[in-house]
C-alpha positions as a printed NumPy array, in Angstrom:
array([[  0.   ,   0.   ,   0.   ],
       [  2.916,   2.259,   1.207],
       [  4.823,   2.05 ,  -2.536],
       [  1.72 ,   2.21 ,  -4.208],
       [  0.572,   6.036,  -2.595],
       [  3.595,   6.987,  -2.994],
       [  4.733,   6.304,  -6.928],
       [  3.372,   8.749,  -9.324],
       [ -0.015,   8.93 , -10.767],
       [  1.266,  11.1  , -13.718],
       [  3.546,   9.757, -16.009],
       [  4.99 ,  11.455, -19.674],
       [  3.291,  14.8  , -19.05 ],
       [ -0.095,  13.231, -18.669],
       [ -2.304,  14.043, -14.989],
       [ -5.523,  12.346, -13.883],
       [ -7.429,  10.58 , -14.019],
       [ -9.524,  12.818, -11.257],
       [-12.839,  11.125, -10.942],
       [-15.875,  13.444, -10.046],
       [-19.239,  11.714,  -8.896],
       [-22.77 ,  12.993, -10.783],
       [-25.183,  10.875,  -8.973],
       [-26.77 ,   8.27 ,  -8.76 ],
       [-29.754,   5.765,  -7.885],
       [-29.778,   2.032,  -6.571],
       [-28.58 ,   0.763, -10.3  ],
       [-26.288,   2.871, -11.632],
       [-23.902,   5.978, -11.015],
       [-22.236,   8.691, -13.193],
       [-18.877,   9.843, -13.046],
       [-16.954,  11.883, -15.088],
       [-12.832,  11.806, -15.093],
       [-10.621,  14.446, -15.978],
       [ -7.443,  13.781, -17.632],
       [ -4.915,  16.622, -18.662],
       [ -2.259,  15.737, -21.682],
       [  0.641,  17.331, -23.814],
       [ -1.464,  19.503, -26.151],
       [ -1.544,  16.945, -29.04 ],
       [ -1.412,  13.89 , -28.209],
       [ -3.906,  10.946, -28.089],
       [ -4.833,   9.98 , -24.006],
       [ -4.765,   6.822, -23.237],
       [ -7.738,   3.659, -23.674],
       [-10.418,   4.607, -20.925],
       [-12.204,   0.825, -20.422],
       [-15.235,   0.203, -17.856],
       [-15.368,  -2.782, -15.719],
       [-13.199,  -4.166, -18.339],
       [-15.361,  -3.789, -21.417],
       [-16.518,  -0.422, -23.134],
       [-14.118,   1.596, -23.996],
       [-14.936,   5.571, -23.393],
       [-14.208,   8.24 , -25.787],
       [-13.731,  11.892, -24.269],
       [-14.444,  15.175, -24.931],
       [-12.061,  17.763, -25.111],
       [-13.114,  20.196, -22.572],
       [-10.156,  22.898, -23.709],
       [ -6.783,  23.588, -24.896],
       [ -4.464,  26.204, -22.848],
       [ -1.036,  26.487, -22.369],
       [  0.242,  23.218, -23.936],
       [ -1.846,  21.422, -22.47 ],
       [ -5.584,  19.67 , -23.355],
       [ -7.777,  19.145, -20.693],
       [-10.291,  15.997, -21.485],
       [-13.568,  14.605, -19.565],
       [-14.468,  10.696, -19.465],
       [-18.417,  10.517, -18.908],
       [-19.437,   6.945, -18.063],
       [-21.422,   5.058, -15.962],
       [-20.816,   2.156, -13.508],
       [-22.915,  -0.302, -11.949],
       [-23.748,   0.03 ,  -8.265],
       [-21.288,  -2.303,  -6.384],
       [-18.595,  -2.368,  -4.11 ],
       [-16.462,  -3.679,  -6.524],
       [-17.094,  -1.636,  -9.347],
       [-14.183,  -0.583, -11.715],
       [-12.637,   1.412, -14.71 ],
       [ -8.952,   1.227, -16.085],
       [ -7.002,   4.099, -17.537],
       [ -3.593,   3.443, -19.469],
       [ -2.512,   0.169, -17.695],
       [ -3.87 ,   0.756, -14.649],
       [ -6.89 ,  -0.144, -13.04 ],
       [ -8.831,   1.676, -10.597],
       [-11.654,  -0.139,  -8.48 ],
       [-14.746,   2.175,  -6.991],
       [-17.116,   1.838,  -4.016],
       [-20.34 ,   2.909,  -5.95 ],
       [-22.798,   1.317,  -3.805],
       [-24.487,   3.915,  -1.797],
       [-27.622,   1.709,  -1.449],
       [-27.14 ,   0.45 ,   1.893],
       [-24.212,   1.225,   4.271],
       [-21.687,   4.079,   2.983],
       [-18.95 ,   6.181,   4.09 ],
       [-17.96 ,   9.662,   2.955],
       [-14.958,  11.666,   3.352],
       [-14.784,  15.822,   4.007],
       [-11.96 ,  17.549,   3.573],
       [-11.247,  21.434,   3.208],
       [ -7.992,  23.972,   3.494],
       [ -5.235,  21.604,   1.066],
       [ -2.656,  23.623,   1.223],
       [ -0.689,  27.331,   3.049],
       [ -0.901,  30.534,   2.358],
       [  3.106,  30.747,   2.574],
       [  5.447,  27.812,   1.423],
       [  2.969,  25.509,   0.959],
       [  5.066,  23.659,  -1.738],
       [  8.111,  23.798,   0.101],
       [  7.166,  21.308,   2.539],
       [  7.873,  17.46 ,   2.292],
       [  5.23 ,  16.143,   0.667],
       [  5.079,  13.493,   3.438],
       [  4.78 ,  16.137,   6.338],
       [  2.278,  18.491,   3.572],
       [  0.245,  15.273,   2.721],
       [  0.387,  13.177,   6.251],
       [ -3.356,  13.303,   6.246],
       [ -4.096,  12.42 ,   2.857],
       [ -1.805,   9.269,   3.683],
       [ -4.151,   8.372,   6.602],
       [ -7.234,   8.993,   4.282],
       [ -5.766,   6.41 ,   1.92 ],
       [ -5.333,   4.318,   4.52 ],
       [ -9.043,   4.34 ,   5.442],
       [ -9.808,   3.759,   2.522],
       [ -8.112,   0.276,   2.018],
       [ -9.828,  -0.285,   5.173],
       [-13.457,   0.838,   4.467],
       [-13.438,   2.121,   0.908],
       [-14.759,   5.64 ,   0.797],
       [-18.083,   6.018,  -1.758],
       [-17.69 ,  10.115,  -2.072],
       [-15.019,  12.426,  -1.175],
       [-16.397,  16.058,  -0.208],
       [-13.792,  18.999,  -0.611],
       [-15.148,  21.909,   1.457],
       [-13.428,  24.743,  -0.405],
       [ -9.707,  25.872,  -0.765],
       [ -8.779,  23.332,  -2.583],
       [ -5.454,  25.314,  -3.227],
       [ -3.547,  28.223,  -2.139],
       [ -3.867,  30.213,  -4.963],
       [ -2.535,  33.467,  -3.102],
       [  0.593,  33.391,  -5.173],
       [ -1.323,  34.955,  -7.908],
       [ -0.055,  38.335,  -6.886],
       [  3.364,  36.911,  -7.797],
       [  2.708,  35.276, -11.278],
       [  3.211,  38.35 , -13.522],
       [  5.456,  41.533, -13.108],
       [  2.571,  43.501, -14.193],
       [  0.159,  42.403, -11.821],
       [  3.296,  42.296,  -9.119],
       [  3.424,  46.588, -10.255],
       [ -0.238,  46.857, -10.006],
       [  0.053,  46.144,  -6.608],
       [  2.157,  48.748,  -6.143],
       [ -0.249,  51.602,  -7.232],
       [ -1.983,  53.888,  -5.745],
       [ -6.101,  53.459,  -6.227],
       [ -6.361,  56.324,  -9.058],
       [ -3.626,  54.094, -10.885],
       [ -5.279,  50.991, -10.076],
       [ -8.978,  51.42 , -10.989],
       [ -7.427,  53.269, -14.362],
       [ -5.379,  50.309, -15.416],
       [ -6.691,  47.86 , -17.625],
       [ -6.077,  43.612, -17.655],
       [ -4.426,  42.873, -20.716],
       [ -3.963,  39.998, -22.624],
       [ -1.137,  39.124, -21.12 ],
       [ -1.906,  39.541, -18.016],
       [ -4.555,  37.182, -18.626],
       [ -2.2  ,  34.501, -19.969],
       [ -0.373,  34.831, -16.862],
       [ -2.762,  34.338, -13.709],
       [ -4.644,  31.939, -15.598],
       [ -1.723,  29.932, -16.345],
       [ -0.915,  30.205, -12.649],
       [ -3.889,  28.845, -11.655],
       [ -3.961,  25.838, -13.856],
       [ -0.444,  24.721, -13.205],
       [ -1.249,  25.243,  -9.336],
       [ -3.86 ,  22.611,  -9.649],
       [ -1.851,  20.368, -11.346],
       [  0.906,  20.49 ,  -8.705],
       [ -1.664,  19.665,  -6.138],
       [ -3.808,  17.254,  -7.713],
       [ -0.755,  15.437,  -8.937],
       [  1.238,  14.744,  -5.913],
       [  1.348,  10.942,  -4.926],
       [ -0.659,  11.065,  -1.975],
       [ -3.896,  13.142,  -3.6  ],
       [ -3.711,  11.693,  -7.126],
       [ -4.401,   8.531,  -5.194],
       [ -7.737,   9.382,  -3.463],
       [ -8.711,  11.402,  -6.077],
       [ -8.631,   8.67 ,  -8.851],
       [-10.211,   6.316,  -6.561],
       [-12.905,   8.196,  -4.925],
       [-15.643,  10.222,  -6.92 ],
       [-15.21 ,  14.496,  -5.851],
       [-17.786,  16.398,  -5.198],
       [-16.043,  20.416,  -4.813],
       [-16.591,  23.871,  -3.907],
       [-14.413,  26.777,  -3.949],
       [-13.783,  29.536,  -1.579],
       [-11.377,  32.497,  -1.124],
       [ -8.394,  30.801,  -1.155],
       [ -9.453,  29.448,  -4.525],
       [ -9.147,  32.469,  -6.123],
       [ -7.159,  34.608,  -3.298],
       [ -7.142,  35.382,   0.15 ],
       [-10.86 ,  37.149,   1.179],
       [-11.931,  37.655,  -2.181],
       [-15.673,  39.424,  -2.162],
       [-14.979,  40.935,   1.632],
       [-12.062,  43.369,   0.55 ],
       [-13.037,  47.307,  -0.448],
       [-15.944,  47.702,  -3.062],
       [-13.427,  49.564,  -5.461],
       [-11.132,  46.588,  -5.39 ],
       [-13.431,  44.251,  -6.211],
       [-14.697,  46.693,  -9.542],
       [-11.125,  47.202, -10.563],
       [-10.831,  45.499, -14.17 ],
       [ -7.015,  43.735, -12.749],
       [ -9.293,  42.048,  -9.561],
       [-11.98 ,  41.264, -12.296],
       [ -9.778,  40.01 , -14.469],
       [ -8.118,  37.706, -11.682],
       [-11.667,  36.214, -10.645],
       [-12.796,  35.214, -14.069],
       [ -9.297,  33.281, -14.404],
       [-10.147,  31.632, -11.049],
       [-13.56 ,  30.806, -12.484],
       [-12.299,  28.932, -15.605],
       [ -9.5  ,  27.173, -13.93 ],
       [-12.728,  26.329, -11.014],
       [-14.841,  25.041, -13.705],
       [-11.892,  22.881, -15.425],
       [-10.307,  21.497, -12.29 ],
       [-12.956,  21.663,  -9.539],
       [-16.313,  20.973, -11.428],
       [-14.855,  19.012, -14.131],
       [-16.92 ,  21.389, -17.183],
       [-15.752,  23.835, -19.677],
       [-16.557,  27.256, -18.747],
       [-19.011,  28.145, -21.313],
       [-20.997,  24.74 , -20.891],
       [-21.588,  24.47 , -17.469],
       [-22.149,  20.923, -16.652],
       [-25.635,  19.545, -15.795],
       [-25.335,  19.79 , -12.068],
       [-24.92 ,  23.57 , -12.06 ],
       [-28.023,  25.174, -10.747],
       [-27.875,  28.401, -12.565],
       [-27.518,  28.092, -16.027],
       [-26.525,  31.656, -16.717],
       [-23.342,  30.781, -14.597],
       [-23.328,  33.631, -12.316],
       [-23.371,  31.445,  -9.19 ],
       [-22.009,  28.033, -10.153],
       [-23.715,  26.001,  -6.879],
       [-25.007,  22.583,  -6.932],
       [-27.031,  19.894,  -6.224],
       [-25.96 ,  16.233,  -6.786],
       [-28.451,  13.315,  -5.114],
       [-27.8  ,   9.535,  -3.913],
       [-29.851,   6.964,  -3.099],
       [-31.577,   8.713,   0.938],
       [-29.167,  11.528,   0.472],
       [-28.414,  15.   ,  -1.56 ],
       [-25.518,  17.143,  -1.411],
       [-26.238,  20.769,  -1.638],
       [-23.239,  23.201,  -2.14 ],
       [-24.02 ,  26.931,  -2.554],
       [-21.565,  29.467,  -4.501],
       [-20.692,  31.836,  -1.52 ],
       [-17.81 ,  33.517,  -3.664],
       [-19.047,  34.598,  -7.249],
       [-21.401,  36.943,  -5.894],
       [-19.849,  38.111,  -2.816],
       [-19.536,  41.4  ,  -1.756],
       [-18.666,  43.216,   1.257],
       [-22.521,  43.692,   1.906],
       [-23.341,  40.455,   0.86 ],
       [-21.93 ,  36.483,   0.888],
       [-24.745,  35.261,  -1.978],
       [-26.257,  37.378,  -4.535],
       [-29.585,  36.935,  -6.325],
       [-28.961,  34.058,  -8.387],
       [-27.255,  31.958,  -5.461],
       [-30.145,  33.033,  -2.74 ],
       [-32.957,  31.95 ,  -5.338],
       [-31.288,  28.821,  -6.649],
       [-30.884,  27.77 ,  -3.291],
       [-33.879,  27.939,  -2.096],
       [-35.173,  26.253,  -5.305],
       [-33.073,  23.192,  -5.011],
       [-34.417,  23.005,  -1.558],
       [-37.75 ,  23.075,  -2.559],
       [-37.04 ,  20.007,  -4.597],
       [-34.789,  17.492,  -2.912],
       [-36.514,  14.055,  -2.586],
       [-38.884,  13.348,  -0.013],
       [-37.234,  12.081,   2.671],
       [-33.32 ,  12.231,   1.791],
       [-30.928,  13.892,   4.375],
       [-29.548,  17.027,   3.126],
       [-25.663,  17.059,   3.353],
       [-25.033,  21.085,   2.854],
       [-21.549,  22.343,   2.288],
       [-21.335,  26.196,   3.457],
       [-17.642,  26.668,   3.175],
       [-17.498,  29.219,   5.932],
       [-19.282,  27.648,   9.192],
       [-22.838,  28.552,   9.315],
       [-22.771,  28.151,  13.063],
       [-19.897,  30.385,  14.75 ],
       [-18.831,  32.64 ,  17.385],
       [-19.784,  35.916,  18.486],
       [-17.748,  38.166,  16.024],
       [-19.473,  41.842,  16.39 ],
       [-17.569,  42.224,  19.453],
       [-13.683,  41.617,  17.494],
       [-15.167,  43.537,  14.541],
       [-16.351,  46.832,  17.138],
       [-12.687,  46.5  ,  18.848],
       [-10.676,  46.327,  15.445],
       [-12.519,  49.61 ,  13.929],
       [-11.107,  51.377,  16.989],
       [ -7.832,  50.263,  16.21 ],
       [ -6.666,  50.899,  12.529],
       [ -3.301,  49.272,  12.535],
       [ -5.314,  46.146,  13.11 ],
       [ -8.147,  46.876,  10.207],
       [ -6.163,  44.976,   7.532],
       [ -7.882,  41.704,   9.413],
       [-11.282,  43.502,   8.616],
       [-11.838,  41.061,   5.327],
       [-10.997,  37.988,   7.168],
       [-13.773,  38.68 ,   9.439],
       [-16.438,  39.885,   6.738],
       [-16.032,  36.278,   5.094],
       [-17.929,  34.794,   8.111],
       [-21.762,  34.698,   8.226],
       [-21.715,  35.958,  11.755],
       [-20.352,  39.209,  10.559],
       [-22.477,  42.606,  11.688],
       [-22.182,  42.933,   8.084],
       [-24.182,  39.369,   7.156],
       [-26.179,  39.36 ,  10.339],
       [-29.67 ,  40.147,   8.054],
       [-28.489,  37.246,   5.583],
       [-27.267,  34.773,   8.525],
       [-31.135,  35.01 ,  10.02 ],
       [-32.276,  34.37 ,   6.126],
       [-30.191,  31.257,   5.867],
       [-31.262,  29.911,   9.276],
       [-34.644,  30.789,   9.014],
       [-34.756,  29.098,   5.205],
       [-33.183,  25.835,   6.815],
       [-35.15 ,  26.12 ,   9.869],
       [-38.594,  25.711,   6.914],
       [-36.617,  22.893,   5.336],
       [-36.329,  20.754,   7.893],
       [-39.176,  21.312,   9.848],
       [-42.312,  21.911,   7.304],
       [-40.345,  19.687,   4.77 ],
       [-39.421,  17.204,   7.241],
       [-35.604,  16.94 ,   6.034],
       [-32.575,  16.447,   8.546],
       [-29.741,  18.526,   7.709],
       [-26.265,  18.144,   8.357],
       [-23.838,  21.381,   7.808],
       [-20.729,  20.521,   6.24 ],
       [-17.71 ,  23.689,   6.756],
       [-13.979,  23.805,   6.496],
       [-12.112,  27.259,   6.081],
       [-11.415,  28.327,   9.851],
       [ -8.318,  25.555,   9.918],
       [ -9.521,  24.319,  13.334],
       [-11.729,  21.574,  14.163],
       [-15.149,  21.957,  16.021],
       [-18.728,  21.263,  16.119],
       [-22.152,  23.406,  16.265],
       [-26.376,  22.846,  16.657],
       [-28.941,  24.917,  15.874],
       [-31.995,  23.787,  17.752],
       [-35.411,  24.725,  15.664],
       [-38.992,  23.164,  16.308],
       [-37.843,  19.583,  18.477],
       [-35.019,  19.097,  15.296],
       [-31.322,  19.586,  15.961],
       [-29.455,  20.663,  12.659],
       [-25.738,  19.841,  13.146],
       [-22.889,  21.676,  12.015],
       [-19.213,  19.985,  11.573],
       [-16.317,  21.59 ,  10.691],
       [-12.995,  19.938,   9.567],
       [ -9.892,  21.858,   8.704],
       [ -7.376,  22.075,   7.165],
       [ -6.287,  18.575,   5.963],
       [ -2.831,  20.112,   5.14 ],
       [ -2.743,  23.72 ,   6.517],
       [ -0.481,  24.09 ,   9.377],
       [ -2.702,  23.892,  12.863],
       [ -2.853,  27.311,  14.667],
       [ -1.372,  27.995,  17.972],
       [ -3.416,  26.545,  20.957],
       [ -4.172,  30.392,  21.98 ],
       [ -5.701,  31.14 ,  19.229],
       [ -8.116,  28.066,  19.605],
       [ -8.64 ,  29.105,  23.158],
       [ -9.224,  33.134,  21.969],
       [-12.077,  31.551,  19.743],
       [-13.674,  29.478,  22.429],
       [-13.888,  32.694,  24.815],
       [-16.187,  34.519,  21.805],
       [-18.383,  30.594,  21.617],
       [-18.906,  31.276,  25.542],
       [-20.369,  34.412,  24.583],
       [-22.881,  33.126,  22.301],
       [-24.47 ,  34.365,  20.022],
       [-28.413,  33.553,  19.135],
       [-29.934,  35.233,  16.147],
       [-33.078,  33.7  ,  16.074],
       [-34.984,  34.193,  19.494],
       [-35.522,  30.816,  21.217],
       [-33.821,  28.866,  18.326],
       [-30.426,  28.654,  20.061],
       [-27.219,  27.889,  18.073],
       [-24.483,  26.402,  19.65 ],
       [-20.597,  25.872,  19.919],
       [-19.548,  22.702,  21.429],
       [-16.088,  20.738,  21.434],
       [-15.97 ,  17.908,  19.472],
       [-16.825,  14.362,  21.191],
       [-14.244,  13.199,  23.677],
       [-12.443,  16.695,  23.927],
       [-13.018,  19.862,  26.206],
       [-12.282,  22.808,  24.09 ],
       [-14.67 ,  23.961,  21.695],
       [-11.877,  24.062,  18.784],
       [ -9.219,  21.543,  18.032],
       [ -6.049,  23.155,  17.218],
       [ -4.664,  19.863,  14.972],
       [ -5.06 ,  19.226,  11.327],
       [ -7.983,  17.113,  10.498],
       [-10.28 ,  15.395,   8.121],
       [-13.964,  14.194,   8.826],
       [-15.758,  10.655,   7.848],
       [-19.699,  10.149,   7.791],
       [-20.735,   7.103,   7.707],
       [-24.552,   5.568,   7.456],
       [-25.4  ,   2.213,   8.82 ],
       [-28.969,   1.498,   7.992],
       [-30.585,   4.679,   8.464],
       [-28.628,   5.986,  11.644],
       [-25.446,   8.374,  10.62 ],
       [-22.454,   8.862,  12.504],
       [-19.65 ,  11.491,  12.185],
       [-16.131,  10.88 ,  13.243],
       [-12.87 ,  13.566,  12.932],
       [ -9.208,  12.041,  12.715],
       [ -6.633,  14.27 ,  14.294],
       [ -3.218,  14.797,  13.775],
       [ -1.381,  13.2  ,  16.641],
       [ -4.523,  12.662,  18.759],
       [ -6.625,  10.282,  16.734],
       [-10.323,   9.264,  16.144],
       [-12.699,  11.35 ,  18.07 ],
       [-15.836,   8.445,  19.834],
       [-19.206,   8.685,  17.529],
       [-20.799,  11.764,  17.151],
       [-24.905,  10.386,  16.004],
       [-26.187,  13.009,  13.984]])
């Protein structure tokens, strides 16, 4: 198992295959698989469970490089399988009965993140391979930042200059062509290092993906920095590289054919809903239309709702927020840091939360909109959240139901010190309760005493029969007991 994670799962310039998972019902399930080549040459025979052989589309050319999708179908089974070149890869695709998913969020640093020994960077995704010779995973979740794309800044010595400018300069100066062919360059060969180290190109050929971005995926706090930043044609310019590297890499689509799953098919918010037998995943976009003022826009808040209306009777709704829906009392930090404006530059990093006095109106719409979900629709909901790169738990107790909250993160990003862990759990004692007598609540994880867990980490959710279970691994501390959710 040990030489096997750790030889390479790209060979003569070709990366993948990535599988992504599209559904499915009690007979069959549909993946796609994304392969990346030398621009020009053939990829290799794509078989199914030893038989059909798959052609691809090309989904785009850039940089050298073509960028290909597999769609295919396999039967439901434990030991269901496709080959690729000359090897082949076997998938859990039953999801009929007894399952188990993986969550992840946070894969990489802001700083050095590629510098690090890929078996200190990737220790986690080692254990999650692991598990899954154990108890072979059926759907890997990736919570958003996928990768650090924060080097962007660094990619091109115009948009390093542009930096440099004053506003006037800044809002006057245009993205150019090459700029263009720079960041978005950046961004796909970012994904490739990630996607093709040893330890991820493992899981991710093995287990179908279901992703969603968030800042990190395009840069650090992107929608909660100044309004003129955001309208500047270089930050434009920037996000709609993002975007098309997002939709190649992430979603597994070409930009300008959005694949099925998308909910909006103008492609302004690029959320999704993706259902399984007694289950649906529900990820909303909380970046394309952010703002300052705002974490979803129009399109997102109505397409969200919508898909809720519609989720089958009685499946569990797994729904990804990638910042925690559930969190500490922030208006107090935000009313101490505008009194202080050597400390303002954190501003951003505290408007990307729900429970900022900026989103308080919004947070209350969310809550109230799941609060009608599971109570009038009769759904249980489980909130999925990475980005805070520490690992805790939340409620939020509406009408006799209890709508839990997990958050695991980061998988690879570097734990933060224990005082800032304890700082957060001060603000959880506070409280904070939006809704009158529908509480929400911080608590520590099973087993521990602190509401956060300072430690890298990755979640598992498994179903047995109808019950569900959630259980975090931490670095150096191990399994946390059953959480029943």
């Amino acid at each position: 198992m040990a030489d096997k994670q750790n030889s390479a799962i790209s060979t003569n310039g070709t990366f993948g295959p990535f599988l992504f998972a599209r559904g499915s019902d009690d007979k069959t399930a549909r993946l796609a698989a994304l392969v990346v080549t030398q621009e020009g040459d053939d990829p290799a025979e794509f078989r199914i469970m030893d038989k059909d052989i798959v052609t691809p589309a090309k989904l785009a050319t850039r940089f050298g490089r073509d960028y290909w999708r597999y769609d295919f179908e396999l039967p439901v089974a434990s030991d269901a399988r496709y080959s690729f070149d000359t090897e082949t890869y076997h998938v859990n695709t039953d999801m009929t009965h007894d399952l188990r998913i993986g969550f992840v969020s946070c894969n990489g640093q802001e700083d050095g993140d590629l510098d690090r020994p890929l078996a200190d960077r990737n220790a986690l995704w080692i254990d999650l391979g692991h598990e899954h010779e154990k108890r072979p995973f059926s759907l890997l979740l990736h919570g958003g930042d996928q990768i650090y794309a924060d080097g962007v800044w660094e990619c091109h010595p115009d948009i390093v200059a542009w930096q440099k400018m004053q506003k006037r300069q800044k809002l006057a100066t245009d993205f150019t062509p090459d700029m263009h062919d720079g960041v978005l360059k950046f961004y796909l060969e970012h994904y490739l290092e990630i996607y093709g180290q040893p330890q991820i190109s493992h899981m991710l050929a093995r287990v179908p993906s279901l992703m969603m971005w968030d800042d990190h995926d395009i840069f650090d706090g992107w929608g909660s920095h100044k309004k003129w930043f955001h309208d500047s044609m270089v930050a434009k310019g920037i996000f709609d590289c993002a975007r098309e590297a997002f939709c190649l890499m992430q979603l597994c689509t070409a930009p300008d054919d959005l694949a099925g799953k998308i909910i909006d098919r103008s492609g302004e918010s690029l959320g999704w809903r993706t259902d399984f037998p007694e289950f649906s995943v529900i990820a909303p976009d909380l970046r394309s239309e952010r703002t300052p003022h705002a974490i979803m826009g129009e399109h997102g808040w109505r397409d969200m709702i919508a898909t809720l209306d519609t989720v089958p009777e009685h499946n569990r709704i797994l729904l990804m927020s990638s910042v925690p829906v559930i969190g500490p009392r922030l208006s107090l930090v935000e009313a101490i840091l505008h009194l202080m404006p050597s400390a303002q530059k954190y501003e951003d990093d505290l408007r990307d939360q729900w429970q900022s006095r900026w989103h308080r109106k919004e947070w209350c719409r969310l809550l109230e909109t799941l609060e009608e979900v599971a109570n009038d629709r009769n759904h249980d909901i489980t909130l999925l959240s990475g980005e805070i790169h520490v690992a805790t738990r939340g409620t939020f107790e509406t009408g006799g139901k209890i709508i839990h909250q997990l958050v695991a993160s980061g998988i690879s990003h570097t734990a933060p010190p224990v005082a800032f862990a304890r700082a957060l759990g001060l603000l959880a004692w506070i409280g904070d309760n939006p809704l009158p007598g529908r509480p929400t609540k911080l608590k520590p994880l099973p087993g521990r005493f602190g509401t956060y867990c300072a430690a890298r980490n990755y979640l598992t959710l498994d179903r047995e029969d109808e019950n569900w279970r959630a259980n975090w691994h931490l670095e150096n501390i191990g399994w946390t007991p059953d959480l029943k959710i």
